Structure formats: C-alpha cells, structure tokens
PDB file of C-alpha atoms in Angstrom:
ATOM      1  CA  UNK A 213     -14.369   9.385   0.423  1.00 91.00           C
ATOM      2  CA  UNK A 214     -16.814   7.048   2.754  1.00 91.00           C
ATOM      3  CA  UNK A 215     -19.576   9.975   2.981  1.00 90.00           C
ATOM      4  CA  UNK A 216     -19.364  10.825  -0.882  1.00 91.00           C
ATOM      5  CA  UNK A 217     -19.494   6.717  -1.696  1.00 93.00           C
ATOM      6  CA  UNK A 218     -22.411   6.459   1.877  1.00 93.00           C
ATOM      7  CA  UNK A 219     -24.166   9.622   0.207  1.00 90.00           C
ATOM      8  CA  UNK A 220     -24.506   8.007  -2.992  1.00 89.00           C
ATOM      9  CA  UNK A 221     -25.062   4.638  -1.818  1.00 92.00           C
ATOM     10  CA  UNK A 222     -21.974   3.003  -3.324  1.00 94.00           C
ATOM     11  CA  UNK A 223     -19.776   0.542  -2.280  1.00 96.00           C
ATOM     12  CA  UNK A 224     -15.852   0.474  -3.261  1.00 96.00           C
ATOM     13  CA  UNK A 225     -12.466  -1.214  -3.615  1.00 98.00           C
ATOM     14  CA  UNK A 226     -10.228  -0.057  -0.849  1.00 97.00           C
ATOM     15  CA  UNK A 227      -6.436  -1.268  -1.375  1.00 98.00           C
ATOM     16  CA  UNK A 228      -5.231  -0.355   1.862  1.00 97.00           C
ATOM     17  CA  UNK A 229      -1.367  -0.711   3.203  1.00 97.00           C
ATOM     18  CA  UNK A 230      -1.278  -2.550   6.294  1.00 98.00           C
ATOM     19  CA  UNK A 231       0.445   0.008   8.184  1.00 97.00           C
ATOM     20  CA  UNK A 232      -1.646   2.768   7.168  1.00 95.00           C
ATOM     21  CA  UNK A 233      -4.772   0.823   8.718  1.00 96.00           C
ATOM     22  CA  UNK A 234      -3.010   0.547  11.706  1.00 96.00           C
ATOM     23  CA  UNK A 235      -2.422   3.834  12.080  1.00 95.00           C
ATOM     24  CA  UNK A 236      -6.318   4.601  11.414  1.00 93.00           C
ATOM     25  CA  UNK A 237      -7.155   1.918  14.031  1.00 93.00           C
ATOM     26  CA  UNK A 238      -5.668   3.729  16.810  1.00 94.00           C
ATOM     27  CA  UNK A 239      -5.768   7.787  15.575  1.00 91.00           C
ATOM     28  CA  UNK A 240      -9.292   7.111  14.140  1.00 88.00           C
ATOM     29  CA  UNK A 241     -10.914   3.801  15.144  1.00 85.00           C
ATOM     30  CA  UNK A 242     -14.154   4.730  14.008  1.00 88.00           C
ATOM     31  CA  UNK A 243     -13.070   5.182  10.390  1.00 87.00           C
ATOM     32  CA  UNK A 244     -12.383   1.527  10.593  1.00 93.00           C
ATOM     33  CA  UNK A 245     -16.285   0.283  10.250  1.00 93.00           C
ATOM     34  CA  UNK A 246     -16.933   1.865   7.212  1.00 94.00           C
ATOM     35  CA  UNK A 247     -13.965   1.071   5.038  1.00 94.00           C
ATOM     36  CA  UNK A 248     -14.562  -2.858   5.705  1.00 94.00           C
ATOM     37  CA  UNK A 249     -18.134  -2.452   5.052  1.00 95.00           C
ATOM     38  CA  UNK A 250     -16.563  -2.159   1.796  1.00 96.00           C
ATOM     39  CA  UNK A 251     -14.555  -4.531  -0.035  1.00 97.00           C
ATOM     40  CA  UNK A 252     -10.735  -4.281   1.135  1.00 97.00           C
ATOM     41  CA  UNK A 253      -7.919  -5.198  -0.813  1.00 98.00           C
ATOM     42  CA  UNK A 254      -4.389  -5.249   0.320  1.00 98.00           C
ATOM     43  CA  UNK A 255      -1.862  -2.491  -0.808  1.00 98.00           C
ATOM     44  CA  UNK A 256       1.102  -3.599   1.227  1.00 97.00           C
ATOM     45  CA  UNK A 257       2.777  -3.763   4.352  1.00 97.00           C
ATOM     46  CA  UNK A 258       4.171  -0.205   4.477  1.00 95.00           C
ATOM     47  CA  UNK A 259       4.104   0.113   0.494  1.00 94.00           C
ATOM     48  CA  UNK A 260       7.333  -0.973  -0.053  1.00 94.00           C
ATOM     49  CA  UNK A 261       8.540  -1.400  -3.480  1.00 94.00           C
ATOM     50  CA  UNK A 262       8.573  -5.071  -3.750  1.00 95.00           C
ATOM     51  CA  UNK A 263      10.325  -5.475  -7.293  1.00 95.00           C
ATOM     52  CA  UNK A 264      12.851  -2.396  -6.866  1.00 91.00           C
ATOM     53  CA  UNK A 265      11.244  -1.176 -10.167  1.00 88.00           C
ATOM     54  CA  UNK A 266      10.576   2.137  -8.924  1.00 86.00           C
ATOM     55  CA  UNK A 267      13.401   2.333  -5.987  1.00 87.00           C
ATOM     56  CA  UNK A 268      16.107   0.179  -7.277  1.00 87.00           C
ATOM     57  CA  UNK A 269      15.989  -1.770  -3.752  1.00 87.00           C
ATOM     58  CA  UNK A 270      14.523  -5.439  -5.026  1.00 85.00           C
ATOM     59  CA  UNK A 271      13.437  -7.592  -2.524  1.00 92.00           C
ATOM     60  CA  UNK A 272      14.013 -11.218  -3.180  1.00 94.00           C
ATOM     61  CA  UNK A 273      10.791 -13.622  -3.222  1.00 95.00           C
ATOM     62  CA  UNK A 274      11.037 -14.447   0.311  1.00 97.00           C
ATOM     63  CA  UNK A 275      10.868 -10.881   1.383  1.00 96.00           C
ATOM     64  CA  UNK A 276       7.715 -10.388  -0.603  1.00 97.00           C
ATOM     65  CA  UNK A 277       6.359 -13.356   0.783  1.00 98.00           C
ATOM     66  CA  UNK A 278       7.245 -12.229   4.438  1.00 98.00           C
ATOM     67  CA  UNK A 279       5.656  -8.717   3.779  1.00 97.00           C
ATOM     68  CA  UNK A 280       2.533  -9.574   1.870  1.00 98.00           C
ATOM     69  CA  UNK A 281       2.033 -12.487   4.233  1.00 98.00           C
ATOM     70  CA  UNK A 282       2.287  -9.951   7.219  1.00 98.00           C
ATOM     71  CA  UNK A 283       0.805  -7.165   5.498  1.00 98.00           C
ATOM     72  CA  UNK A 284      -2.388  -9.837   4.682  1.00 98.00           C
ATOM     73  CA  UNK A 285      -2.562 -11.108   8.303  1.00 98.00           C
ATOM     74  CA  UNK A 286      -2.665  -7.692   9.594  1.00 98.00           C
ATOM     75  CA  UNK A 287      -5.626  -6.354   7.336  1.00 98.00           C
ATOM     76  CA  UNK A 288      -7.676  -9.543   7.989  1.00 98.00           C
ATOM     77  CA  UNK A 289      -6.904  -9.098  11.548  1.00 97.00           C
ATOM     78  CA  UNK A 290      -7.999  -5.478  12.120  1.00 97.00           C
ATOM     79  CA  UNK A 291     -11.248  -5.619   9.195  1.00 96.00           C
ATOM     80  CA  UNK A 292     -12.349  -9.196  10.231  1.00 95.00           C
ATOM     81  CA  UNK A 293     -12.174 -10.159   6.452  1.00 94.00           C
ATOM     82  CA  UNK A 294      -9.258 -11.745   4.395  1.00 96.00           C
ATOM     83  CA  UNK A 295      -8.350  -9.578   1.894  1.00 97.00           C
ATOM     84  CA  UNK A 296      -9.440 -11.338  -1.357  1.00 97.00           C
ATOM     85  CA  UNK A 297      -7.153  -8.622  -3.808  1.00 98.00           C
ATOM     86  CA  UNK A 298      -3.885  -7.247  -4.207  1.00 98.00           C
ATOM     87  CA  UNK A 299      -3.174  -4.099  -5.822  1.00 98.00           C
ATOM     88  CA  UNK A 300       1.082  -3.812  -5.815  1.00 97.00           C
ATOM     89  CA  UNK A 301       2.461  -0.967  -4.379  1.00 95.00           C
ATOM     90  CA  UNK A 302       3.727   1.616  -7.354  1.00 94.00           C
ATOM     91  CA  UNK A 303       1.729  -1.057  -9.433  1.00 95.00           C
ATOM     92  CA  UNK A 304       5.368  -3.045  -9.506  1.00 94.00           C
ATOM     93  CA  UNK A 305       4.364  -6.925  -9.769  1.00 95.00           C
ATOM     94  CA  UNK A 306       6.761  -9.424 -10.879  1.00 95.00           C
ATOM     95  CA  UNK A 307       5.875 -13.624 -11.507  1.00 95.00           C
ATOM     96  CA  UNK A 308       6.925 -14.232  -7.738  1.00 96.00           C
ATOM     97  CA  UNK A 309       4.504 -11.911  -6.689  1.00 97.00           C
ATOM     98  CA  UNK A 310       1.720 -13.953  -9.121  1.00 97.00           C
ATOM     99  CA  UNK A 311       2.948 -16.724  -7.419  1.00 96.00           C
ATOM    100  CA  UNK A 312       2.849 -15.838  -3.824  1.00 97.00           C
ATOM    101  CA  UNK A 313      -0.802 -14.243  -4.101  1.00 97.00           C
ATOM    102  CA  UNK A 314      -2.062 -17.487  -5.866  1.00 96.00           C
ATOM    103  CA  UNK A 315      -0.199 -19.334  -2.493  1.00 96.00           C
ATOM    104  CA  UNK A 316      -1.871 -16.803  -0.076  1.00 97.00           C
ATOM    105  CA  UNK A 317      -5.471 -17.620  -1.681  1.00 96.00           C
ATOM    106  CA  UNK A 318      -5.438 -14.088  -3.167  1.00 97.00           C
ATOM    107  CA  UNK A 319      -9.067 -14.456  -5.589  1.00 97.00           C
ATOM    108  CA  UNK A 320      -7.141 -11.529  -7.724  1.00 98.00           C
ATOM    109  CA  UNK A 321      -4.661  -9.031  -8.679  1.00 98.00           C
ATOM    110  CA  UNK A 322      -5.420  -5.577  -9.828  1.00 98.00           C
ATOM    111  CA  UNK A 323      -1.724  -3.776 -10.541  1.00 97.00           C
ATOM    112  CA  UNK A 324      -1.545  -4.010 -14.812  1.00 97.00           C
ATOM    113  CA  UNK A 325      -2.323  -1.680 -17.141  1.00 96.00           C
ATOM    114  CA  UNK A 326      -3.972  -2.898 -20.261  1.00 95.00           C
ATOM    115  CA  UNK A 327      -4.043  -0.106 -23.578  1.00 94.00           C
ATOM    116  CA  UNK A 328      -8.189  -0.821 -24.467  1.00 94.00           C
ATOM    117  CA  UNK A 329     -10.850   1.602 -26.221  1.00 93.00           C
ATOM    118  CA  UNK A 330     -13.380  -0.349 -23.639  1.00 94.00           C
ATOM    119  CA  UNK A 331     -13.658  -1.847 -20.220  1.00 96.00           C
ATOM    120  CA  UNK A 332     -11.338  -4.523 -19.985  1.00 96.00           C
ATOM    121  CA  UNK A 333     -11.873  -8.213 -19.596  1.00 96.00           C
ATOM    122  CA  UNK A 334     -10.103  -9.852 -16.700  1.00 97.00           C
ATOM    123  CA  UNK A 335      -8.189 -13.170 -17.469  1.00 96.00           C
ATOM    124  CA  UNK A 336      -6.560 -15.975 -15.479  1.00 95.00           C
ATOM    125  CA  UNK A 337      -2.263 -15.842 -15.021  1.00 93.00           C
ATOM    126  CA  UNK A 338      -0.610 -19.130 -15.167  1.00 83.00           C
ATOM    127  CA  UNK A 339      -0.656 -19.671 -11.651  1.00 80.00           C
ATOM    128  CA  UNK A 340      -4.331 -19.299 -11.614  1.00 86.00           C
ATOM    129  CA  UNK A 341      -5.061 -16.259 -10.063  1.00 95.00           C
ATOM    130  CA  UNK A 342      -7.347 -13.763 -11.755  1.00 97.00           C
ATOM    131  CA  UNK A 343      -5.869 -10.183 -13.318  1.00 97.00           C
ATOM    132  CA  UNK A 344      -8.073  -7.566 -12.813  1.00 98.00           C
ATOM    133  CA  UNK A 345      -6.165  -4.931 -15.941  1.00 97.00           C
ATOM    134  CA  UNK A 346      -6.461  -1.331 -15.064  1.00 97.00           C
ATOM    135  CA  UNK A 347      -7.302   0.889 -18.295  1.00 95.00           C
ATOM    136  CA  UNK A 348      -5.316   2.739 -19.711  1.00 94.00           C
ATOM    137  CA  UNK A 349      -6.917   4.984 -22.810  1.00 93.00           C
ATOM    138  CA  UNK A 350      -4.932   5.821 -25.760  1.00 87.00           C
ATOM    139  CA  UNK A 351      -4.368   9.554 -26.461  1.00 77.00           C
ATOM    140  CA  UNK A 352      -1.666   9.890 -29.016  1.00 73.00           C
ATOM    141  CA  UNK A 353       1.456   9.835 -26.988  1.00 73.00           C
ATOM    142  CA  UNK A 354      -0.794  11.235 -24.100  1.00 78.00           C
ATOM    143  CA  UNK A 355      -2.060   7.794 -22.657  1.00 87.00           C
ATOM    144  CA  UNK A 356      -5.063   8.630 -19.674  1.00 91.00           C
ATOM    145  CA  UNK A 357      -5.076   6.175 -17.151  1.00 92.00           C
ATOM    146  CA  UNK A 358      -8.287   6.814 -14.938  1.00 94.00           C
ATOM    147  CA  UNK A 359      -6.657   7.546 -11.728  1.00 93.00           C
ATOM    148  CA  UNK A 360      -8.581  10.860 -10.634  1.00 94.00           C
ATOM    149  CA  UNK A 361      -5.137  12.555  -9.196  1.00 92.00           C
ATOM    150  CA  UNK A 362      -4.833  14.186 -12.500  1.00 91.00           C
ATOM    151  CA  UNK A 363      -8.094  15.347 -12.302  1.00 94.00           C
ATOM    152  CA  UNK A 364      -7.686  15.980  -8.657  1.00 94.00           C
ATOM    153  CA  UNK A 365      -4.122  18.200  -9.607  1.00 91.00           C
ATOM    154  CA  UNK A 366      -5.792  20.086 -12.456  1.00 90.00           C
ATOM    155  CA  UNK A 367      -3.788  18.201 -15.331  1.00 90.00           C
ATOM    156  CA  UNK A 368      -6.876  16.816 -16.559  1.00 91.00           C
ATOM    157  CA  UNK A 369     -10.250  18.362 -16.859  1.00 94.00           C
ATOM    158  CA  UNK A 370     -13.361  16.701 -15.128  1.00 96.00           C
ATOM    159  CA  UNK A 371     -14.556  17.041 -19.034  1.00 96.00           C
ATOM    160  CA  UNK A 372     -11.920  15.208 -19.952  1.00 94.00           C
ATOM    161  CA  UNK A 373     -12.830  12.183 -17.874  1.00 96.00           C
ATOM    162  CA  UNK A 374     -16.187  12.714 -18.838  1.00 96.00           C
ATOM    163  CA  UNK A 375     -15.328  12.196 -22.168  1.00 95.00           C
ATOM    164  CA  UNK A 376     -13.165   8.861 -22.017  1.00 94.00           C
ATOM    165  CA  UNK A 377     -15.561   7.474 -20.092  1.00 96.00           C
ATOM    166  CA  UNK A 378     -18.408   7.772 -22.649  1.00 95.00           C
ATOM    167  CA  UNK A 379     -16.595   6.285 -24.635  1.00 94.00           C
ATOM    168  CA  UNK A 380     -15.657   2.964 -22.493  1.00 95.00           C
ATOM    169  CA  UNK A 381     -19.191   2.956 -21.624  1.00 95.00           C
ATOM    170  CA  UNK A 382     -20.746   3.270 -25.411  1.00 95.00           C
ATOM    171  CA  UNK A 383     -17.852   0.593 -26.216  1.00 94.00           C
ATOM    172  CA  UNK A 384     -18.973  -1.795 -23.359  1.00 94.00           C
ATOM    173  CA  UNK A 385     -18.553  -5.864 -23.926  1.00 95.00           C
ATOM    174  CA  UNK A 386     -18.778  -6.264 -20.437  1.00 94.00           C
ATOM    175  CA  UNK A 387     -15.907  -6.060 -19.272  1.00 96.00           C
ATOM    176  CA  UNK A 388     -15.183  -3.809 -15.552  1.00 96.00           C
ATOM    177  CA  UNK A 389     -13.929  -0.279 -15.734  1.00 94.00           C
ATOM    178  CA  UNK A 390     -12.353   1.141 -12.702  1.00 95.00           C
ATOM    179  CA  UNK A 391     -11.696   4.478 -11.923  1.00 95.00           C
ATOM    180  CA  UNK A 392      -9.114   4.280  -8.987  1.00 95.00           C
ATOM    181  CA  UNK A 393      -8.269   7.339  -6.610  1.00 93.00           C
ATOM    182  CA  UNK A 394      -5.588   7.695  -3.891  1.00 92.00           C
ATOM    183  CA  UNK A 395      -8.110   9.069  -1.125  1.00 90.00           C
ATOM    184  CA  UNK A 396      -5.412  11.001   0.210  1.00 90.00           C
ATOM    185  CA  UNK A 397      -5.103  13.039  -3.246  1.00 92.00           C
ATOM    186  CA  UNK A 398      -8.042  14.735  -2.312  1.00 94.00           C
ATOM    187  CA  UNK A 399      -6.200  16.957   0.726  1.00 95.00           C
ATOM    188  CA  UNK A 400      -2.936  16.576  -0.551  1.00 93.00           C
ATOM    189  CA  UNK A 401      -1.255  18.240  -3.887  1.00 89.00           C
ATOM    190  CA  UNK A 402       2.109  15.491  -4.249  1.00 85.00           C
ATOM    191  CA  UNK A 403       3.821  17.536  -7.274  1.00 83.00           C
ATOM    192  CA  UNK A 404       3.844  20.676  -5.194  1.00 86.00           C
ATOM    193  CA  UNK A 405       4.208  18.432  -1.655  1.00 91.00           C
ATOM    194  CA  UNK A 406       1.706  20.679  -0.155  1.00 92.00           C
ATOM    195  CA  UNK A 407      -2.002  20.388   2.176  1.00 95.00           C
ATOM    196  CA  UNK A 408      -4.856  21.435   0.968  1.00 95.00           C
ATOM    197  CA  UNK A 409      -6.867  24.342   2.126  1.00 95.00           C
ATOM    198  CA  UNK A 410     -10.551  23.108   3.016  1.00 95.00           C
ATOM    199  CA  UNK A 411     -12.186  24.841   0.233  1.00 96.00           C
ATOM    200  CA  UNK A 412      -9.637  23.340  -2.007  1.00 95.00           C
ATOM    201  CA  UNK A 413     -10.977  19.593  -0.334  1.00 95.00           C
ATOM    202  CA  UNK A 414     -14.288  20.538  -0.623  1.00 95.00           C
ATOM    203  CA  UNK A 415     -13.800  21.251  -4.703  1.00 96.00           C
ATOM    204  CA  UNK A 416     -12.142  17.611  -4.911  1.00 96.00           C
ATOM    205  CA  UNK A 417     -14.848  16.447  -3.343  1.00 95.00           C
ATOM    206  CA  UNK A 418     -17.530  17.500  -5.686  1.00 95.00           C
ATOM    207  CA  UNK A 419     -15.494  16.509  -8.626  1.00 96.00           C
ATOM    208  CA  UNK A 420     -15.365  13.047  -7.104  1.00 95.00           C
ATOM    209  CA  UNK A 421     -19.188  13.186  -6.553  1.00 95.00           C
ATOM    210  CA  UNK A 422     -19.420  14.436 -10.051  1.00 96.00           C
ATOM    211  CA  UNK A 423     -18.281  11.605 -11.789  1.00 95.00           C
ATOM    212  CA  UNK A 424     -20.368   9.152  -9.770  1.00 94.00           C
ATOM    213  CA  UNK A 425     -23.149  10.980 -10.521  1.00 94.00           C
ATOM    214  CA  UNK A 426     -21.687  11.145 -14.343  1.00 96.00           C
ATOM    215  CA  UNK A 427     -21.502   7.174 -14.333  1.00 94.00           C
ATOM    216  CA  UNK A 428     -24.653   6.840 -12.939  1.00 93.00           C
ATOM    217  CA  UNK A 429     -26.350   9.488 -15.665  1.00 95.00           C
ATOM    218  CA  UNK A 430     -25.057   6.768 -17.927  1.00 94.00           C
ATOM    219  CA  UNK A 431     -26.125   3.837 -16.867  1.00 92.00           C
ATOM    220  CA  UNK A 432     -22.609   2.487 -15.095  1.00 91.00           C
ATOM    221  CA  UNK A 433     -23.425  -0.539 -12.294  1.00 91.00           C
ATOM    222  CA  UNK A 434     -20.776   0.592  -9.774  1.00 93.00           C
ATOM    223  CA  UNK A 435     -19.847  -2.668  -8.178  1.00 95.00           C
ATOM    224  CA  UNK A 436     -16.453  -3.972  -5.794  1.00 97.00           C
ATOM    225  CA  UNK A 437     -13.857  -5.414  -8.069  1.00 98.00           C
ATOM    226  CA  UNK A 438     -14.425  -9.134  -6.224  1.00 97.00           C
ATOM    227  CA  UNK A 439     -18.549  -8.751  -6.030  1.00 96.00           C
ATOM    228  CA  UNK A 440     -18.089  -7.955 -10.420  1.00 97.00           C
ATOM    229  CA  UNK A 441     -16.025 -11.563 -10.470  1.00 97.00           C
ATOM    230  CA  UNK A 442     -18.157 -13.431  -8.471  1.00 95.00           C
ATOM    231  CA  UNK A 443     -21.579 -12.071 -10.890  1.00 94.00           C
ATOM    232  CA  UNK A 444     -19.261 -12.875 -13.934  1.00 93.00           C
ATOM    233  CA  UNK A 445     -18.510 -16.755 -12.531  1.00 92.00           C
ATOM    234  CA  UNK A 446     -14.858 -16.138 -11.748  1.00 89.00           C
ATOM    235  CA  UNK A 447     -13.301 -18.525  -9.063  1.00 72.00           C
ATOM    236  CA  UNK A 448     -10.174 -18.747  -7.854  1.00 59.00           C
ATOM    237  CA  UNK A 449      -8.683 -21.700 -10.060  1.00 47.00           C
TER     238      UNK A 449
END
C-alpha cells in the first residue's frame, strides 16, 4: 500500500492498532518511516471490541479509557506524532468513547456510517469532537459501503466502485469521501481464512492503483482525513 500511494504521489489515513505497530517496529522497522509520513490515526490497542457490540465482552468506560489512552501513547511514541483520529475497532463507538477522545484531544472520529447519495459533511458531537461519517451508498437492500475488501474478495466489481463513485463525485457539495481499505485484505482472503498467492497480491494491487487513478481521471483531491478539516476550518472545539 505505501509504494502504490509513493507511486502515485498520495498521501493517506492510516488507522493503525497500537500493537500491530509494534510488531512492525521490531519485524520491519523500516516500514515505520513511511506510514508516519502519512497521517496516522489510532485503531486501538490490540483492536479490542470496546463496546462488546460485536463480541458481547463490554468494557466499562474506564477500560476504554485505559486502552485508548495506552493504545494513543504508544502510536505517538513509536511515529513521533499524536494521533489526531480515531477510527473504533469493528467501527463499535459508544458516547463514552465520544467522550474520552474529546478528553484525549482526539481532533476527530471516523467510525459512523452515514446513508448519503454524496460525500458526506462532517459535523461536531456534543462533546465537541468532530465526526468524520463513512459513506455508505444505498442499493436497494444491497447498501455499498466503500471499503475495497469487497472489491478485493470479488463480491463487488472494480466497475461497480467505479460507478458509485461517479456518482458521489457528480453529486459533490464538498463534503470528503473516503474509500477505506484494510491493507492486509490485499494478501489475505478472511471469508475463506486463506494467504494469497503473489499473483493473486499483485491483481489487488492494480485494482487498488486503479481506482486512484479512476479518482484522479475525475478530478478527486485525495487528501488525509485531518489535512481535509484543517482546509475546511475545522478545530477541535
């Protein structure tokens, strides 16, 4: 993912788990330097389900604060940069959570979807932090959100994307449309809990390079999520 976004000049939104980067920092220390030359967000401690939505195992408010203070202190400790967004693990967010971010000095949260025919707008919680909605395109009953694992898995057709895209783009206010990835989704198939074979990674690839090039054809200003609310006169409170 850092030589398709350094080939095409980009820079991203990396939600990383704390863990995870520790991991990278001692298997693969030099992957470190390019992912906070991007923006980094934080994705967790260990991503840990911090509302029991999708495990059943809730932790109470001063558990999440423990582990997204930790998981904060660690990421800003290894990148050299506070992270300034939050993007919930299994996208499960509760009003603690709001509250604890807005604590921590988190600028925003990213983990909502929002049901829009065009980029979304973000907006300000109560507890003055700024949501950053994902979109999520109305099919019928088939909703699209624009996470690429579908495309990535075959479920969805790079068409396909091409398609809802056009239309966020043709629909634009002004308003930020992100298209989010797991990186690891491009070596690993989850539904069949399998590895990819390289030429199989190398065909992910190329659809990921596709649609930057697609959003690019069209005009798309491919920004980091905290960069977009700084040029659109967002501040924290």
């Amino acid at each position: 993912m850092i030589r398709l976004l350094e080939e095409n000049g980009i820079k991203a939104s990396f939600f990383v788990e704390a863990v995870t980067l520790q991991h990278l920092q001692l298997q693969e220390e030099e992957s470190i330097r390019p992912i906070a030359e991007n923006e980094v967000g934080c994705h967790g401690l260990n991503h840990e389900d911090l509302t029991g939505k999708h495990t059943g195992l809730q932790l109470t408010p001063t558990q999440q604060l423990e582990s997204i203070k930790k998981a904060t202190e660690i990421i800003a400790r290894i990148t050299g940069v506070k992270p300034l967004g939050f993007r919930a693990p299994y996208l499960s967010i509760n009003r603690s959570i709001e509250r604890i971010l807005a604590d921590l000095n988190y600028m925003y949260d990213s983990s909502k979807y929002l049901e829009v025919f065009k980029p979304p707008h973000p907006y300000f919680l109560g507890c003055k932090l700024i949501e950053v909605p994902l979109p999520l395109y109305p099919i019928g009953k088939r909703k699209a959100t624009l996470y690429t694992w579908t495309l990535l898995e075959g479920k969805r057709t790079l068409e396909e994307y091409k398609n809802i895209l056009t239309t966020y783009i043709e629909n634009d206010d002004g308003g930020i449309l992100m298209v989010s990835t797991h990186t690891w989704h491009l070596a690993y198939n989850i539904s069949k809990c399998k590895r990819l074979p390289p030429k199989q990674v190398r065909e992910n690839s190329y659809k990921i390079h596709d649609l930057l090039a697609y959003l690019e054809s069209k005009g798309a200003r491919i920004t980091p999520i905290a960069e977009y609310l700084k040029q659109k006169g967002f501040s924290k409170g």
